Coordinates of C-alpha atoms in Angstrom, one line a residue:
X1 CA -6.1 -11.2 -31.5
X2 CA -3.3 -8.4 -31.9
X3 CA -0.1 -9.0 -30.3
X4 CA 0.1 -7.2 -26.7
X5 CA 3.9 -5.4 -26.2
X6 CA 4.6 -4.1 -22.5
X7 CA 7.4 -2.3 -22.0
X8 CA 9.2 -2.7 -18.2
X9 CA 11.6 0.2 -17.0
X10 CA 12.4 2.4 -14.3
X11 CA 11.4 5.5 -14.1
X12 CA 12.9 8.2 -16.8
X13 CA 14.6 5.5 -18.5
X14 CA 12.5 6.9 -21.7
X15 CA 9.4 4.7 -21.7
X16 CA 7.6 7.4 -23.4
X17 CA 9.9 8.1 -26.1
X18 CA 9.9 4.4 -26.5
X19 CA 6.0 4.7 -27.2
X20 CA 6.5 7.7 -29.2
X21 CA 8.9 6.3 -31.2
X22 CA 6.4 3.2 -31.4
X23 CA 3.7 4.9 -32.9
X24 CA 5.5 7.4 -34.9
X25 CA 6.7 4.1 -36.8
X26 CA 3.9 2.1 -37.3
X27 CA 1.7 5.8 -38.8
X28 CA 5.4 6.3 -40.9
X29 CA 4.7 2.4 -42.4
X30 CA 1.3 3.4 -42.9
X31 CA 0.0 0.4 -41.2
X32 CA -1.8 2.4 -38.4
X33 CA -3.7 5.2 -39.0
X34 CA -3.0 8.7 -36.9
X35 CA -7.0 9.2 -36.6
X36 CA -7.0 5.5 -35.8
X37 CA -5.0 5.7 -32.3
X38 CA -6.3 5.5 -28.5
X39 CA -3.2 5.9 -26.3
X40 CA -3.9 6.5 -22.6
X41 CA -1.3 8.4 -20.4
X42 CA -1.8 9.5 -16.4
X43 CA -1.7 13.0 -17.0
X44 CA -3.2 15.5 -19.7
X45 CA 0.7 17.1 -20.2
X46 CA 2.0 13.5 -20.7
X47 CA -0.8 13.0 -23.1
X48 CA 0.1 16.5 -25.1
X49 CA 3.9 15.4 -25.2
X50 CA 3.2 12.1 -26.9
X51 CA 1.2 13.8 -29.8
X52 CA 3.7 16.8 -30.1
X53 CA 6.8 14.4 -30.4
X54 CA 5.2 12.1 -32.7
X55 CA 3.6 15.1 -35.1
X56 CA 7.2 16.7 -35.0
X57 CA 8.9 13.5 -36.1
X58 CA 6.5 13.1 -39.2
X59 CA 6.9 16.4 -40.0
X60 CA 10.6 15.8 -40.3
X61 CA 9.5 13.2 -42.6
X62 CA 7.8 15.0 -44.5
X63 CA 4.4 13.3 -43.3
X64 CA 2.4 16.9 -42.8
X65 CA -0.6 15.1 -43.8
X66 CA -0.6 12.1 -41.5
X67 CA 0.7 14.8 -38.6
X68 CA -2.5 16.9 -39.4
X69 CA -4.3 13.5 -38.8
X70 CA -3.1 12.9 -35.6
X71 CA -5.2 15.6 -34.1
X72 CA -8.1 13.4 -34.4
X73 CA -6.5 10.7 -32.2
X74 CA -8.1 9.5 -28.7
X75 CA -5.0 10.6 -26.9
X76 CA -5.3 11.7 -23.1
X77 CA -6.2 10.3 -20.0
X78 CA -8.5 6.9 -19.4
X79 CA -10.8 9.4 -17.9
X80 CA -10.9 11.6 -20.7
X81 CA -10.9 8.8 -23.1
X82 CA -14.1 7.6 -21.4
X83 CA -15.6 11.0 -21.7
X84 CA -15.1 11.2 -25.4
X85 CA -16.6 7.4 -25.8
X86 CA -19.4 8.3 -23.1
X87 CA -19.8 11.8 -25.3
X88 CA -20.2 9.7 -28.7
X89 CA -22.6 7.3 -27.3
X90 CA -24.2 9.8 -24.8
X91 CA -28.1 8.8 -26.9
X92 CA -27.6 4.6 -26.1
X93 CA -27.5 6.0 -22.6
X94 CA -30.0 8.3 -22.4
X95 CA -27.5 11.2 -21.1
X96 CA -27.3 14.5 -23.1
X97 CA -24.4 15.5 -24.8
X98 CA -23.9 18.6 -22.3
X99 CA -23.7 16.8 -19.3
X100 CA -21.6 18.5 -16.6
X101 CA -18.9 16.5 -15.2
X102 CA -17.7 17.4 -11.5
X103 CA -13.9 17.7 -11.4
X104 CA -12.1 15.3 -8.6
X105 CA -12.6 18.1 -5.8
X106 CA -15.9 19.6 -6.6
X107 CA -16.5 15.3 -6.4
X108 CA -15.5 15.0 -3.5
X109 CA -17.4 17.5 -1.6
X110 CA -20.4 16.4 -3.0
X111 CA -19.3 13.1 -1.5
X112 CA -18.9 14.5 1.7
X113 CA -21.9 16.8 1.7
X114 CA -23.7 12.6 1.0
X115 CA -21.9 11.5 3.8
X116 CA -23.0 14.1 6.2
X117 CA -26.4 13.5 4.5
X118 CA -26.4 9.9 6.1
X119 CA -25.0 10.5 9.2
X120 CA -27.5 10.3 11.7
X121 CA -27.0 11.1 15.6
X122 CA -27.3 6.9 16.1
X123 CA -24.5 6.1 13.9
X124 CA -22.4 8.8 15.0
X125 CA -23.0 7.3 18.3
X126 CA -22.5 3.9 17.6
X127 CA -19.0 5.1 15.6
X128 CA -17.7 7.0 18.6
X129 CA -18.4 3.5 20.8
X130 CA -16.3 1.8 18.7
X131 CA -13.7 4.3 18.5
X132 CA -13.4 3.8 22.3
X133 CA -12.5 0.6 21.8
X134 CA -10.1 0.7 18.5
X135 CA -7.8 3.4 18.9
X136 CA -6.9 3.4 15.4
X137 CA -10.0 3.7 14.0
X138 CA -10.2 6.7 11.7
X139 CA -13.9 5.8 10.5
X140 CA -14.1 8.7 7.6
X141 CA -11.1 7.6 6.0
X142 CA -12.3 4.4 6.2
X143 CA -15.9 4.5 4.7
X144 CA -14.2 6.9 2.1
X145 CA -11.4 4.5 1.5
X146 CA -13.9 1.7 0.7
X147 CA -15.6 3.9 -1.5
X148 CA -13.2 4.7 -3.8
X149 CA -12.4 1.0 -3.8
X150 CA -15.9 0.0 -4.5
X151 CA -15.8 2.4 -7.2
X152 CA -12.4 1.4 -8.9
X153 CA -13.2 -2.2 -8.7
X154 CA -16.7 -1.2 -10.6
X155 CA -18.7 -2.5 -7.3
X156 CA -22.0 -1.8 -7.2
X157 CA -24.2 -1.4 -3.4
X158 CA -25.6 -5.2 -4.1
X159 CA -22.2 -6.1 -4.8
X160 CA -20.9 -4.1 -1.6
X161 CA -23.5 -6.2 1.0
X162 CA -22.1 -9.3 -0.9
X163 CA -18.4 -8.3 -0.2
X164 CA -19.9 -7.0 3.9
X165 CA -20.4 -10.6 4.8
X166 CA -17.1 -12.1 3.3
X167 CA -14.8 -9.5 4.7
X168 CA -16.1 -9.9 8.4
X169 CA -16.2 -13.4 8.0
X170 CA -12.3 -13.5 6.5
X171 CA -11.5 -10.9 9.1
X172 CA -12.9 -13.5 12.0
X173 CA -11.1 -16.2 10.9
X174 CA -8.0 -14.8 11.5
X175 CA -8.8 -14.5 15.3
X176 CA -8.4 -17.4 17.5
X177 CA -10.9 -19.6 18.3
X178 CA -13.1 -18.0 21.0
X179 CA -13.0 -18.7 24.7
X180 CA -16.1 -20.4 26.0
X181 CA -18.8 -19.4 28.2
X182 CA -17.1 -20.3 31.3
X183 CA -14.2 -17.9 30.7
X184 CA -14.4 -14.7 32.5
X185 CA -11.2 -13.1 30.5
X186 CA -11.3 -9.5 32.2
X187 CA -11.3 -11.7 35.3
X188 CA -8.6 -13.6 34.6
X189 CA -6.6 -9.9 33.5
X190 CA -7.3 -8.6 36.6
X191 CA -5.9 -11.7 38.6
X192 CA -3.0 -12.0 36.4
X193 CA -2.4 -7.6 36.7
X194 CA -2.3 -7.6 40.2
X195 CA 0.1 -10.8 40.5
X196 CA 2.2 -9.2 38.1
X197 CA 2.2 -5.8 40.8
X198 CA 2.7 -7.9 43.7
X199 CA 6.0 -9.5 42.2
X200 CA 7.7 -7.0 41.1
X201 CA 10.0 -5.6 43.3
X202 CA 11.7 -2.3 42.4
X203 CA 13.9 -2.7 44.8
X204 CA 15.6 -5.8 43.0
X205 CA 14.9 -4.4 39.6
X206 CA 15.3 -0.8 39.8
X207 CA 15.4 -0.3 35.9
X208 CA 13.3 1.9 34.3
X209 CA 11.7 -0.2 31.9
X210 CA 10.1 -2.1 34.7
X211 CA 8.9 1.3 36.6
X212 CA 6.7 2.1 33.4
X213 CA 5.3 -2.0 33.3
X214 CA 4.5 -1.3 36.6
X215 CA 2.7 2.4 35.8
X216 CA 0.8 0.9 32.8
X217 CA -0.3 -2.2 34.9
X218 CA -1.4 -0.2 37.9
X219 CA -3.3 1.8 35.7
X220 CA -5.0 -0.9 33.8
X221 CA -5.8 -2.4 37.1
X222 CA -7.5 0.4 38.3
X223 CA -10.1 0.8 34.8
X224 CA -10.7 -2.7 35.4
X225 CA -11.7 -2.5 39.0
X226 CA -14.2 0.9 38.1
X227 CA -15.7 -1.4 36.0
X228 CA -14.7 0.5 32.5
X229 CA -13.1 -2.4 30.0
X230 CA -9.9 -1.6 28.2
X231 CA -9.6 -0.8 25.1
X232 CA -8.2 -3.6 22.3
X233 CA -5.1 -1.6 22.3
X234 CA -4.4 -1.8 26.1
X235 CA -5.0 -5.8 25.8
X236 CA -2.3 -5.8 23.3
X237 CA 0.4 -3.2 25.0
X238 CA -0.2 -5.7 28.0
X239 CA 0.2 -8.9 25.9
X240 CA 3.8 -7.2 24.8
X241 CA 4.6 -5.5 27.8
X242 CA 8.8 -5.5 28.6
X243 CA 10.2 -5.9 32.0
X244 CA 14.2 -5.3 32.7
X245 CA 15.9 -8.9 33.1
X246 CA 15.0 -9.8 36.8
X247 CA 11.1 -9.2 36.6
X248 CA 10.8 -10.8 32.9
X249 CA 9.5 -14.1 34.2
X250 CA 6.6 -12.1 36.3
X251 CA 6.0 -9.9 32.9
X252 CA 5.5 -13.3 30.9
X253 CA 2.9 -14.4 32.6
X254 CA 0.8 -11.0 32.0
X255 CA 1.2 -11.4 28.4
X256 CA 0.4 -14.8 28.1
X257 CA -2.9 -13.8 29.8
X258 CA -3.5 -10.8 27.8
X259 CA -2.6 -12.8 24.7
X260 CA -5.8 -14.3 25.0
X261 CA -8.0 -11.1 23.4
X262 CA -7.6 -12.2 20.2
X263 CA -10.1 -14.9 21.5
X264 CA -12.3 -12.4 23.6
X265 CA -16.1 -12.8 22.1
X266 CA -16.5 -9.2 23.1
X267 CA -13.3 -8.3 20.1
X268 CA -15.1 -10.6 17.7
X269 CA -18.4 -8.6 18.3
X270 CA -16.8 -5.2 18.1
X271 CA -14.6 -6.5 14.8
X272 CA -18.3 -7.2 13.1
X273 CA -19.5 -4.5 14.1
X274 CA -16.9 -2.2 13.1
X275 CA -17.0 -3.4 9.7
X276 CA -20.1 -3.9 9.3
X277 CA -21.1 -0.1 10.0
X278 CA -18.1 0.9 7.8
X279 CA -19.9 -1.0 5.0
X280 CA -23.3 0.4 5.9
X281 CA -22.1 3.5 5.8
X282 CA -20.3 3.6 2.8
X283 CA -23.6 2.0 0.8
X284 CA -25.9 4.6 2.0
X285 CA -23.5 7.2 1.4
X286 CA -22.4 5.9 -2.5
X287 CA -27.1 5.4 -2.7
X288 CA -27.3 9.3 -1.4
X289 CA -24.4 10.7 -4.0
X290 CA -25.7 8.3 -6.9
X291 CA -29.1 9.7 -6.3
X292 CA -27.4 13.4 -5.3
X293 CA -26.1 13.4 -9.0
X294 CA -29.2 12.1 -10.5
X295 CA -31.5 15.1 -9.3
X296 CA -28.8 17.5 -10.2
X297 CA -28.0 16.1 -13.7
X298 CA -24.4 15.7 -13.4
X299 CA -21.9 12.9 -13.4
X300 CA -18.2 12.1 -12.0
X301 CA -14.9 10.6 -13.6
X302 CA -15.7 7.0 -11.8
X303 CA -19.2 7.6 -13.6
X304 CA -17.7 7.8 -16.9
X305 CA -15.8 5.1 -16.7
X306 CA -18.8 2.3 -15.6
X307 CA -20.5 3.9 -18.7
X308 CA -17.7 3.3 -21.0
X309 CA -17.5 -0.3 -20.0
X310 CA -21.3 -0.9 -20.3
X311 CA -20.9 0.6 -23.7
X312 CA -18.1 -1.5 -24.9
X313 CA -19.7 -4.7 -23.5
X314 CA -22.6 -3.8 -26.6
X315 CA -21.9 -5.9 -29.6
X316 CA -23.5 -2.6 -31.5
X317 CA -20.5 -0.3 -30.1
X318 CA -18.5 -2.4 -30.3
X319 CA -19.1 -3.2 -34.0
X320 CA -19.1 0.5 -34.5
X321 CA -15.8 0.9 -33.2
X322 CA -14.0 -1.6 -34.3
X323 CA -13.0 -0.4 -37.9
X324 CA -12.2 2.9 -35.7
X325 CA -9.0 1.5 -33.8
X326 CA -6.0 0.5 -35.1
X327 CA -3.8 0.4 -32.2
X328 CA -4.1 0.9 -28.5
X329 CA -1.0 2.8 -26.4
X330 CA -1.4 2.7 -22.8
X331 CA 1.4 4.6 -20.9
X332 CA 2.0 4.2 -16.5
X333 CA -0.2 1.1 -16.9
X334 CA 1.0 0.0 -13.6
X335 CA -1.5 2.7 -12.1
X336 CA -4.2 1.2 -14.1
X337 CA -7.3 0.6 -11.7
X338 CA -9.6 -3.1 -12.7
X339 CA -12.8 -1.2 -13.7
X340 CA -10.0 0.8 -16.1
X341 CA -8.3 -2.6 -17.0
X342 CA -11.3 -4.3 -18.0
X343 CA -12.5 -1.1 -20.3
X344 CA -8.6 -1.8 -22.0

C-alpha cells in the first residue's frame, strides 16, 4: 500500500501550494505521471489553480511536454471526478453516455416537487398535531435534513427503516423512566400550578420576575383547566421557571413537578411519532425522486457518486484502473462526506 501524507494547517497558510508544489515534484522526478493524477479539490476554481501552478512550474523547467500532459489529469471536484468515472464506465451500468445531470438547484426542486408528491392531507395533518406539541419542530427541514444525510452516508430506504427503529429507540432511552399507570401528571401540574398561585404573594415579593412566573402559571393553569394539554415546551419553561428571592422556595416545587415530563408516556409517544413520520417521510419522498429520475432519464451529483463506488467495488474496474493512477491529491479533505471517503 502507498504511503498516505495529510497535511494539517489553518486556513491560507498555503496548503494548496504545498500540494502544488507536491505534485509538480514528483511529475519533475518523473516518478508520477501528469496523465496519471486524480487530485480532488471543493471547488472547480481551486481545481483550475492547482493545474495552472503546477503546468507553469514545469514550464519553467522546461517540462512543456509533461505540462501538455497534465491536461489529461482527473483534476476537479469529487463530484466531477465521479462523473468522468461514471462517464467511462457509463455501458457496466447500463446508463448512456449523454445522461443529463441536474445541477444542485434544479436537484433540489425536483426534490421538493417529490416531496409535495408524497404529502398527503393525513400527514400534513398528523405533522401539524405534532407541531402543536413541539414548538421547534421545523418538519421540512427535517425530512430534507435526513435526506441529504441518508444520501451522504450512501443509505439506501432498507437501510433508512433499519436506522427508524434505532434512532427512536436511542432517542427514548435518553428520557426517564416513565411514570406508571397510576400517575395522572397533568393532575399533579395543575395541583402543583395552583399552590404555586396561592403562595405567592406580590405584596411580599413585588419583583418583576415573580409577576411574569405568576402570568405564565396563571396562564398554564387556565389551558389545563379547558382541557387543552400544554405543549412540551410549556412543561419545560415551567420545570425552569425563576422567582425573585422570597417566592423561590414556592417556584421549586413547580419545577420539580414539571420536571417530571421527560417521564410523561404521552412525550415518549409524541417523540416516536415525530420521528418516526420524519423517517417515513423522507423514504417515500427519496422512493418518489429515485423513481422521478428514472422516468425522466436523468441523474443527480449524490447519484454519481453511489455509482462510482459500485464501480470501484468491481475487481474488473478496478483492474482497469489501476495501471491508470499513480497518485491521488485530495485537497479540503476535512469536508469530505463517508460515501465520498469510502470512493477515496
Amino acid at each position: 500500500m502507498n504511503p498516505i501524507h495529510i497535511i494539517t494547517a489553518s486556513a491560507g497558510s498555503g496548503k494548496t501550494y504545498r500540494l502544488s508544489s507536491l505534485l509538480h515534484d514528483r511529475i519533475a522526478a518523473k516518478t508520477v505521471r501528469p496523465e496519471a493524477v486524480i487530485a480532488t479539490t471543493f471547488t472547480k476554481k481551486a481545481a483550475a489553480e492547482l493545474q495552472e501552478r503546477v503546468r507553469q512550474r514545469l514550464i519553467a523547467r522546461g517540462l512543456t511536454g509533461e505540462a501538455n500532459r497534465l491536461a489529461a489529469a482527473r483534476m476537479g471536484t469529487v463530484n466531477a471526478i465521479c462523473s468522468g468515472l461514471v462517464m467511462d464506465f457509463a455501458f457496466e451500468k447500463g446508463l448512456f453516455s449523454e445522461t443529463k445531470v441536474l445541477d444542485e438547484s434544479a436537484a433540489k426542486r425536483e426534490l421538493k416537487r417529490a416531496m409535495s408528491s408524497v404529502m398527503t392531507a393525513s400527514v400534513s395533518s398528523r405533522f401539524a398535531d405534532l407541531k402543536s406539541r413541539f414548538e421547534a419542530l421545523e418538519w421540512v427541514d427535517a425530512v430534507e435534513s435526513l435526506i441529504n444525510s441518508a444520501r451522504n452516508n450512501g443509505l439506501n430506504s432498507r437501510m433508512l427503516e433499519a436506522s427508524k427503529q434505532k434512532s427512536v429507540e436511542s432517542l427514548l432511552e435518553l428520557l426517564g423512566e416513565p411514570l406508571g399507570p397510576d400517575r395522572d401528571p397533568e393532575s399533579d401540574l395543575k395541583t402543583a400550578l395552583k399552590r404555586f398561585i396561592r403562595n405567592v404573594d406580590t405584596a411580599i415579593d413585588p419583583t418583576k420576575g415573580t409577576a411574569g412566573a405568576l402570568q405564565k402559571a396563571r396562564a398554564c393553569l387556565t389551558q389545563l383547566e379547558q382541557g387543552r394539554p400544554l405543549n412540551w415546551a410549556d412543561w419545560l419553561r415551567l420545570n425552569r421557571l425563576g422567582t425573585g428571592q422570597k417566592s423561590a422556595e414556592h417556584a421549586e416545587a413547580l419545577n420539580q413537578v414539571a420536571a417530571l415530563h421527560d417521564r410523561h408516556p404521552k412525550l415518549r409517544k409524541d417523540l416516536r411519532d415525530a420521528v418516526t413520520l420524519v423517517f417515513d417521510t423522507a423514504i417515500s419522498t427519496l422512493n418518489a425522486y429515485q423513481e422521478h429520475k428514472r422516468v425522466w432519464g436523468v441523474m443527480d451529483f449524490p447519484d454519481q457518486e453511489v455509482l462510482a463506488l459500485e464501480l470501484l467495488k468491481d475487481p474488473a474496474v478496478r483492474e482497469q484502473l489501476k495501471g491508470s493512477i499513480d497518485i491521488l491529491l485530495v485537497d479540503e479533505f476535512q469536508d469530505t462526506s463517508p460515501i465520498q471517503l469510502a470512493i477515496l
